[in-house]
Tab-separated table of C-alpha atoms in Angstrom:
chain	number	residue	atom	x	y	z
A	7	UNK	CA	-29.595	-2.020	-10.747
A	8	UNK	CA	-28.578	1.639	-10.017
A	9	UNK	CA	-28.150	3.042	-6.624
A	10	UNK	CA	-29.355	5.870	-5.031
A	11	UNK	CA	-27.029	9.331	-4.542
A	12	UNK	CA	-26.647	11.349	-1.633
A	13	UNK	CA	-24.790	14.653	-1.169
A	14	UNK	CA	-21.330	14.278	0.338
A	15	UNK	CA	-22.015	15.345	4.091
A	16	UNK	CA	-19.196	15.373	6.639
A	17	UNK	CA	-19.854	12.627	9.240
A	18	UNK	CA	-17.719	9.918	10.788
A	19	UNK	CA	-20.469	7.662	9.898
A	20	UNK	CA	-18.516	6.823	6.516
A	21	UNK	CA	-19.585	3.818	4.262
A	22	UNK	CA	-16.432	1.258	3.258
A	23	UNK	CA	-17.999	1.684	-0.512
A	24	UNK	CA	-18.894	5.371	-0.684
A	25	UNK	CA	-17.272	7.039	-3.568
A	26	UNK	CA	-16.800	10.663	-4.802
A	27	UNK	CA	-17.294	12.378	-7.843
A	28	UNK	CA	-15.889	15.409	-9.384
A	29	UNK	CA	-19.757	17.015	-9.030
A	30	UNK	CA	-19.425	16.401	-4.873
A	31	UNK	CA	-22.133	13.171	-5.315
A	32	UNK	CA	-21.619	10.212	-3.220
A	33	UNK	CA	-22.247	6.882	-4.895
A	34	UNK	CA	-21.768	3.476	-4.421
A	35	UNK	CA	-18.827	1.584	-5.598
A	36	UNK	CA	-20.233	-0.280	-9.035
A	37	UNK	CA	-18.864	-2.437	-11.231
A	38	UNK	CA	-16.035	-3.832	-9.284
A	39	UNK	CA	-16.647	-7.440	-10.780
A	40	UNK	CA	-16.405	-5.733	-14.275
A	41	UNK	CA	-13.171	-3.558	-13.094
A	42	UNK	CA	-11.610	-6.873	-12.530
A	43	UNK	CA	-12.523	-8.882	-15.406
A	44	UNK	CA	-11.386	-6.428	-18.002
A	45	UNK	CA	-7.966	-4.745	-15.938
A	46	UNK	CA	-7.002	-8.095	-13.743
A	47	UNK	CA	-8.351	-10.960	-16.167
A	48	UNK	CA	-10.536	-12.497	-13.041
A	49	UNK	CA	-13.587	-14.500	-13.337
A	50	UNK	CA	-15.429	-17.174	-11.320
A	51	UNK	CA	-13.641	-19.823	-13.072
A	52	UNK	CA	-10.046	-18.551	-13.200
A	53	UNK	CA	-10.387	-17.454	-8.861
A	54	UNK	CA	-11.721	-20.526	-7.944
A	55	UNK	CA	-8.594	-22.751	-9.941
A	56	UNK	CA	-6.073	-20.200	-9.059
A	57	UNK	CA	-7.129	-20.431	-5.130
A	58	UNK	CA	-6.750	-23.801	-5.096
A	59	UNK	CA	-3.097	-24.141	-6.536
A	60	UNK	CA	-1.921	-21.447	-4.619
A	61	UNK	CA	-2.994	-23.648	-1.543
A	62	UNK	CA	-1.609	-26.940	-2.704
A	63	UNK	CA	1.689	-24.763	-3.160
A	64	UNK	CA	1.785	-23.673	0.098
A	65	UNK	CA	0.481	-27.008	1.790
A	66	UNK	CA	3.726	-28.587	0.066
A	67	UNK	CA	5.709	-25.875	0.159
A	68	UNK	CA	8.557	-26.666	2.986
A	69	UNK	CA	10.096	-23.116	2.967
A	70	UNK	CA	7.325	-21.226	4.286
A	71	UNK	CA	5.436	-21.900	7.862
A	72	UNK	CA	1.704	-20.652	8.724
A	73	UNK	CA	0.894	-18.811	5.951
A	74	UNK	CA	-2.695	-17.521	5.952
A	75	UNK	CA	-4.869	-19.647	2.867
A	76	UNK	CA	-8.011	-17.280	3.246
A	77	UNK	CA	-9.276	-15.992	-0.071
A	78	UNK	CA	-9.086	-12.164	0.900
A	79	UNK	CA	-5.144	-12.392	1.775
A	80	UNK	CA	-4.366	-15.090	-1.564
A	81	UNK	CA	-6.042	-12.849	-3.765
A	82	UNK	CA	-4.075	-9.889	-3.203
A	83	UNK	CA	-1.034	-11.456	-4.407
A	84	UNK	CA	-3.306	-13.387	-7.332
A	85	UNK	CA	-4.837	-9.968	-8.326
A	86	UNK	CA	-1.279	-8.078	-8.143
A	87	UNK	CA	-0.316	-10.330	-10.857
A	88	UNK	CA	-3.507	-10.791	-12.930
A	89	UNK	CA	-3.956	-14.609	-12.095
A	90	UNK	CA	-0.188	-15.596	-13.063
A	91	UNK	CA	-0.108	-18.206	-10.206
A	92	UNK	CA	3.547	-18.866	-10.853
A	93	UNK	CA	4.029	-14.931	-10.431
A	94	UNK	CA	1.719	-14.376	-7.378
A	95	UNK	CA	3.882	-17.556	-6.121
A	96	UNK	CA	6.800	-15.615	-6.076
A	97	UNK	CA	5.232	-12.028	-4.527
A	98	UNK	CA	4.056	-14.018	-1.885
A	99	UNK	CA	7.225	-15.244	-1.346
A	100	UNK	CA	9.227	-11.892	-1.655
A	101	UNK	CA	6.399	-10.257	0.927
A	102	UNK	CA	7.617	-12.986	3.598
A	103	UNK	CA	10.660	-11.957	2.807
A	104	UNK	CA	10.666	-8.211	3.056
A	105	UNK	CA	8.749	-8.939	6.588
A	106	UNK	CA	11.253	-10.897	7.913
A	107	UNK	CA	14.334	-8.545	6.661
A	108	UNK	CA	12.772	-5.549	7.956
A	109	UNK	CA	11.062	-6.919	10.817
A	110	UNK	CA	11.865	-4.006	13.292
A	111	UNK	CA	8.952	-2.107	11.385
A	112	UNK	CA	6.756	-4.299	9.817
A	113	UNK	CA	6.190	-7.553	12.365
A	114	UNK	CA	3.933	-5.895	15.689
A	115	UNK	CA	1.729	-3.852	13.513
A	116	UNK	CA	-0.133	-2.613	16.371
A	117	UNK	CA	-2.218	0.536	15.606
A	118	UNK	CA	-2.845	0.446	19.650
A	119	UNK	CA	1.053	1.000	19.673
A	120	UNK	CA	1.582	4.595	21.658
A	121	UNK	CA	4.157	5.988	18.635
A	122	UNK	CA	1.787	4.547	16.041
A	123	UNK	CA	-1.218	6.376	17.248
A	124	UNK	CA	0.462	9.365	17.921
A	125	UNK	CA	1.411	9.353	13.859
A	126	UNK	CA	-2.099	8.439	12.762
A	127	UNK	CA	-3.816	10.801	15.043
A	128	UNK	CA	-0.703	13.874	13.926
A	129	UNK	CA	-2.688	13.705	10.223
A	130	UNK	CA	0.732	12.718	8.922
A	131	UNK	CA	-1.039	9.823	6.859
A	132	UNK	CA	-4.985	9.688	6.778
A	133	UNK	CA	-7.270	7.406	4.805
A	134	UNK	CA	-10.023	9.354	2.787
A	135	UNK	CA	-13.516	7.872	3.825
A	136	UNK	CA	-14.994	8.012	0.444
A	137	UNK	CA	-12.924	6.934	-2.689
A	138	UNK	CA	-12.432	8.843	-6.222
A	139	UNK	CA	-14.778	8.648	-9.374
A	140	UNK	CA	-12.422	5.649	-10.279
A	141	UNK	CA	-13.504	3.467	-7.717
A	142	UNK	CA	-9.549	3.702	-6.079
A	143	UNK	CA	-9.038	4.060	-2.424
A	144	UNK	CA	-7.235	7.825	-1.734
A	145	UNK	CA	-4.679	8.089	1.114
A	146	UNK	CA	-3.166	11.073	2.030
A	147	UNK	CA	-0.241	12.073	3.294
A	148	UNK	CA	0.876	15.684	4.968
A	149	UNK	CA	4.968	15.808	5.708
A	150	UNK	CA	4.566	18.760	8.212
A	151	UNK	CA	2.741	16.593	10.575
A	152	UNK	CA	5.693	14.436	10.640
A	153	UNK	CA	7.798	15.351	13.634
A	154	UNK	CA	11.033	14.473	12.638
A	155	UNK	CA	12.544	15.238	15.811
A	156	UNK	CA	10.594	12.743	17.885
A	157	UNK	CA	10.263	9.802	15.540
A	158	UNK	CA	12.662	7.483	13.060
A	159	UNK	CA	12.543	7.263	9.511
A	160	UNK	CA	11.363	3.394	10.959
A	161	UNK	CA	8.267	5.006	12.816
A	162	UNK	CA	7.532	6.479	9.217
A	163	UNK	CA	7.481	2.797	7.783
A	164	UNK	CA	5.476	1.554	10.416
A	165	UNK	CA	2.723	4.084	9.654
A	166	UNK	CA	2.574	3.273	6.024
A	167	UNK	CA	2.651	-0.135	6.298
A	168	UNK	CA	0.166	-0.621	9.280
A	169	UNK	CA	-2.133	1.028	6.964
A	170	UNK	CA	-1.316	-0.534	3.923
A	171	UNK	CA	-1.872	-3.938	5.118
A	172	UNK	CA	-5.329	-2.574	6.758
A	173	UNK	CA	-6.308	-1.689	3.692
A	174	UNK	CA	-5.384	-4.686	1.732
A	175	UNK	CA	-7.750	-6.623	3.614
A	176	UNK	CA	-10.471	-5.094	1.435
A	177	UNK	CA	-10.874	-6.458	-1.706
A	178	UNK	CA	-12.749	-3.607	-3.200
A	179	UNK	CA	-9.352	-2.125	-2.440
A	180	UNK	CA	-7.445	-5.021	-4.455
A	181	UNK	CA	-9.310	-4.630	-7.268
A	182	UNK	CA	-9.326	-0.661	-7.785
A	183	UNK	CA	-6.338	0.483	-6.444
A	184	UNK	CA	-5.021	3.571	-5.077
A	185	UNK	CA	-4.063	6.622	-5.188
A	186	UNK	CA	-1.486	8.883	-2.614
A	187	UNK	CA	-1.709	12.722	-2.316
A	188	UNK	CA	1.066	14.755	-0.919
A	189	UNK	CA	1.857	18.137	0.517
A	190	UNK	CA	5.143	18.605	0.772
A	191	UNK	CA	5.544	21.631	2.869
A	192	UNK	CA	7.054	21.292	6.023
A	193	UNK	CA	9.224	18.809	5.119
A	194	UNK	CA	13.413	19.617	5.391
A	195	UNK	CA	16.638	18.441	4.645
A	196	UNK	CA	16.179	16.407	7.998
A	197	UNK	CA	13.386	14.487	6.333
A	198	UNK	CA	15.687	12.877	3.943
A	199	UNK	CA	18.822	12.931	5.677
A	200	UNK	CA	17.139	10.749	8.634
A	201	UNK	CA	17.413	7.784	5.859
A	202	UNK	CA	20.222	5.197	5.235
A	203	UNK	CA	19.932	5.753	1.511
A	204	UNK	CA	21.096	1.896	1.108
A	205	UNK	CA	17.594	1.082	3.187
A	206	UNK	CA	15.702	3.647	1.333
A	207	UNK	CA	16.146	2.290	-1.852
A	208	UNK	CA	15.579	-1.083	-0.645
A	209	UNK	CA	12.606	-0.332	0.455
A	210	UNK	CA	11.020	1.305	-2.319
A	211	UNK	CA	12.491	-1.267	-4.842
A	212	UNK	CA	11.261	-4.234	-2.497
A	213	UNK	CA	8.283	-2.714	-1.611
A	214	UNK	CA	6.768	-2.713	-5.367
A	215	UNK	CA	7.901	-5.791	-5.841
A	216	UNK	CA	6.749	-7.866	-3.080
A	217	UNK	CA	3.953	-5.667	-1.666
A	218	UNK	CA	0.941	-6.485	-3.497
A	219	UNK	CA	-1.087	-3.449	-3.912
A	220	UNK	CA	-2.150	-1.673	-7.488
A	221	UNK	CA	-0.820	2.008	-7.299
A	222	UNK	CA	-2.784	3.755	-9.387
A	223	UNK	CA	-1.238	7.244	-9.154
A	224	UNK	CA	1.009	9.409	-6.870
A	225	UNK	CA	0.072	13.573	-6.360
A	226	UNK	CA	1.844	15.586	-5.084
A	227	UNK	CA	2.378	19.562	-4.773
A	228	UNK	CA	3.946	21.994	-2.605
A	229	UNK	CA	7.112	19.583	-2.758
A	230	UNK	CA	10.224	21.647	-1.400
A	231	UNK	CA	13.892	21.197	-3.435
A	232	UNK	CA	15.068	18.945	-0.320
A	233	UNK	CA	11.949	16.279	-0.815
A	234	UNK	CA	12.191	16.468	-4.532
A	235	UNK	CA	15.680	15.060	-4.174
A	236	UNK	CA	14.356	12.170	-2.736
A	237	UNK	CA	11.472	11.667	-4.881
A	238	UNK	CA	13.831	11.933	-7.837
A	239	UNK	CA	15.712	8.732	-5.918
A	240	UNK	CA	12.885	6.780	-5.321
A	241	UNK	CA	11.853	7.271	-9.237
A	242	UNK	CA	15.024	5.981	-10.225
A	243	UNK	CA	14.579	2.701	-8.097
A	244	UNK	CA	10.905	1.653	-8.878
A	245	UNK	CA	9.518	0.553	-12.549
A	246	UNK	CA	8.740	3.057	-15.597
A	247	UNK	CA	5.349	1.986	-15.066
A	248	UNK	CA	5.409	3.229	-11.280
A	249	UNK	CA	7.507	6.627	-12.096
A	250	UNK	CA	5.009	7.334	-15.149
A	251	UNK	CA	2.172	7.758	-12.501
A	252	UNK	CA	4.117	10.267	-10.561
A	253	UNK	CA	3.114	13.633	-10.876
A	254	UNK	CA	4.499	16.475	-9.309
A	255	UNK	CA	2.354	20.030	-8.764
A	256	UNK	CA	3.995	23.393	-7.523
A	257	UNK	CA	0.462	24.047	-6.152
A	258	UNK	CA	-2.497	22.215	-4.805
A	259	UNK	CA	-4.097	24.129	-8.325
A	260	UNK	CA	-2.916	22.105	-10.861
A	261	UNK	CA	-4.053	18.969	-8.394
A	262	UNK	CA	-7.418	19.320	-8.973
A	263	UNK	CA	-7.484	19.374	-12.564
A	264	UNK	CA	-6.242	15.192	-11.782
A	265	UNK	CA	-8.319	14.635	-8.541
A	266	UNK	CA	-11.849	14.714	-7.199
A	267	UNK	CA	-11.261	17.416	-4.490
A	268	UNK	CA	-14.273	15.907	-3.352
A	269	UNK	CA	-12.434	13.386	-1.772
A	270	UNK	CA	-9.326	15.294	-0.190
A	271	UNK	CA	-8.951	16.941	3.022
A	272	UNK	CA	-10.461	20.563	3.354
A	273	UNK	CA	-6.678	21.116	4.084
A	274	UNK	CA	-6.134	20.561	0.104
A	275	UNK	CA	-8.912	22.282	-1.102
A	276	UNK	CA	-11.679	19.559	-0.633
A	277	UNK	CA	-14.723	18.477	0.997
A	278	UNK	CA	-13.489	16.614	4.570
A	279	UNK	CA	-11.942	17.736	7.035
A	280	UNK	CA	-8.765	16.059	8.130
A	281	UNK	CA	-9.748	15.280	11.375
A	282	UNK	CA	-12.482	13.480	9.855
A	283	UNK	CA	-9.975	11.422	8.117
A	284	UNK	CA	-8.148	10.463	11.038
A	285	UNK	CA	-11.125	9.181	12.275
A	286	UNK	CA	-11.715	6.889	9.675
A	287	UNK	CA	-8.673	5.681	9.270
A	288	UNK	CA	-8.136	4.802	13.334
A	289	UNK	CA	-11.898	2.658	12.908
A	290	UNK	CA	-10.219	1.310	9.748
A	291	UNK	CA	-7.007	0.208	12.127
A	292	UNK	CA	-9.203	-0.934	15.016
A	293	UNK	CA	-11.667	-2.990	13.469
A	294	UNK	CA	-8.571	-5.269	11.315
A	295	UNK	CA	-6.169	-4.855	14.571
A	296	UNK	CA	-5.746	-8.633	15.230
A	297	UNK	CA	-5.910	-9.934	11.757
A	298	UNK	CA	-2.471	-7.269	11.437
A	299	UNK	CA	-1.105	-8.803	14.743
A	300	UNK	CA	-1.961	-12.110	13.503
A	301	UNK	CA	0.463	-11.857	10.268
A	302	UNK	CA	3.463	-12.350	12.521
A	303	UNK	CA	2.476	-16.117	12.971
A	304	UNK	CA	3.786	-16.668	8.930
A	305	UNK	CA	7.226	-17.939	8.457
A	306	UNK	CA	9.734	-17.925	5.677
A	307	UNK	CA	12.260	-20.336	6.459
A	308	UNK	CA	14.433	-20.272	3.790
A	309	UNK	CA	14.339	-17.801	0.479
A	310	UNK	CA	15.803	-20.740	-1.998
A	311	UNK	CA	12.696	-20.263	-3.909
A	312	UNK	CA	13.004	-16.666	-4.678
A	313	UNK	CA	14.128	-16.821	-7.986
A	314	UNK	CA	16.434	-13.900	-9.613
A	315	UNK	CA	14.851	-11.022	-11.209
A	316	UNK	CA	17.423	-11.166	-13.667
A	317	UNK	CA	16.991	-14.466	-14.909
A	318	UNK	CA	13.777	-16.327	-13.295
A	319	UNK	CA	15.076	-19.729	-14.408
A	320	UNK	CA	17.977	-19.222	-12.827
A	321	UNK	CA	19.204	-21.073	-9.435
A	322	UNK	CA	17.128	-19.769	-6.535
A	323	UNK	CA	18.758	-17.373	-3.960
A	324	UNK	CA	19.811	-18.457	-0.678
A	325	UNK	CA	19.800	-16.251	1.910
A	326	UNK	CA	18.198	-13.307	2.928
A	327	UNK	CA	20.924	-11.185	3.293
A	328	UNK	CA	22.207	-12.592	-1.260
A	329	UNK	CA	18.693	-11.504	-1.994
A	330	UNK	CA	19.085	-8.441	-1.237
A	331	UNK	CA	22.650	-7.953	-2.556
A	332	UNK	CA	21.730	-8.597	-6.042
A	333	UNK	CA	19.347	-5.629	-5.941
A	334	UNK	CA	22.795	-3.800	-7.011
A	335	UNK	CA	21.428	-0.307	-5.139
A	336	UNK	CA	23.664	1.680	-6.096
């Protein structure tokens, strides 16, 4: 069954499905069941067995407190991992983790939070309404809007990850990924310098590993020598899998050539303006606001079941604080 295309119009009145295409049509997301089957491994069969262990793990599991057993939030770990219950186990486990170590910026995910709106409605971080020919959610990201002088390098994590959790409610989302798109001007030396490098790298080493979303490819352009330092860092910390899907553009030119501009801000070169985006994204935030606030209620209690990266049949960690350690950030 095909669907019917419209022209991309700008309105706030933005489908959760629309998608772009590099000739400025609209569609419908298709094929997501397919999309999954062949890149994930999912079917019917495989969901319904691996829902049901990873509940009877966390029924019996005695280190963890409250955690949610919906399909939606078990699938994004399930689907991280293409069905490996074992290794969706252990993500789940990590994400508690990470939650509980970092707390000051990722429990209270409030998007009705004064310093949080302010961020979101700055354009510093914006969802695009409509996702690329690919199927993959877009989120873009513009560092002048940042003020720097105001706001933490903490305020910064508390944008991203109020919207990353958002948007991992949506399990089109799960399934197709996404992609981020950065301009880089604006940004300075105090960008990077606001950052304990120790937490920085923590961050972006824990964050692949225990946050469950399918990054499908990172653009950006206009990216000043004091950013690219830190880029170059955060390369060095993540997976050669991650870092191959990192491209860098010295103008918003050579961007299009990888992206549908028909799904960027007109601020890039595309189709929507930003403010458009904003708006999305703050209906996005609204309409999941207590399902975020809700998350706190989940408990690790102990991280003995962590196991090692280094040797997964290795004795489990034990605390927090030895987890962390033996991420050797150097």
């Amino acid at each position: 069954m095909t669907t019917a295309s419209v022209l991309l119009t700008v309105s706030t009145n933005w489908g959760a499905n629309d998608l772009c295409e590099k000739d400025g049509i609209v569609r419908k997301v298709r094929n997501t069941a397919e999309v999954a089957a062949r890149e994930l491994r999912e079917s019917p069969a495989t969901k319904e067995q691996a829902l049901l262990n990873m509940r009877e793990w966390i029924q019996k599991n005695p280190d963890i407190r409250n955690v949610r057993q919906d399909d939606t939030f078990l699938l994004r770990f399930l689907r991280h991992k293409k069905f490996s219950v074992p290794m969706a186990q252990q993500t789940l486990l990590k994400y508690l983790n990470l939650r509980k170590f970092y707390s000051n910026c990722m429990v209270n995910l409030d998007c009705q939070d004064p310093n949080l709106k302010e961020i979101i409605s700055s354009g510093y971080i914006a969802v695009s309404p409509v996702r690329d020919s690919l199927g993959r959610r877009v989120i873009v990201y513009n560092m002048s809007k940042f003020n720097i002088s105001k706001f933490t390098c903490w305020d910064m994590v508390r944008a991203h990850i109020v919207i990353y959790e958002t948007l991992m409610e949506d399990q089109t989302d799960q399934i197709h990924g996404f992609v981020h798109v950065g301009d880089g001007m604006g940004s300075s030396k105090t960008h990077v310098t606001a950052w304990n490098p120790i937490d920085f790298a923590r961050l972006i080493k824990w964050g692949e590993q225990s946050f469950p979303m399918r990054h499908k490819g990172f653009q950006l352009f206009n990216v000043p020598s004091a950013l690219k330092y830190i880029i170059d860092f955060a390369a060095s910390k993540v997976s050669p899998k991650i870092g191959e899907r990192l491209r860098l553009h010295s103008t918003s030119k050579t961007l299009y050539k990888e992206m549908d501009i028909s799904c960027l801000p007109t601020k890039f070169g595309g189709k929507i303006p930003l403010q458009e985006m904003i708006d999305f994204t703050h209906k996005l935030l609204e309409e999941k606001r207590q399902v975020l606030l809700d998350l706190d209620d989940m408990e690790i209690l102990s991280t003995r079941g962590i196991l090692s990266s280094r040797n997964t049949s290795s004795s489990p960690e034990g605390s927090v604080e030895g987890s962390f350690r033996k991420l050797e950030i150097d």
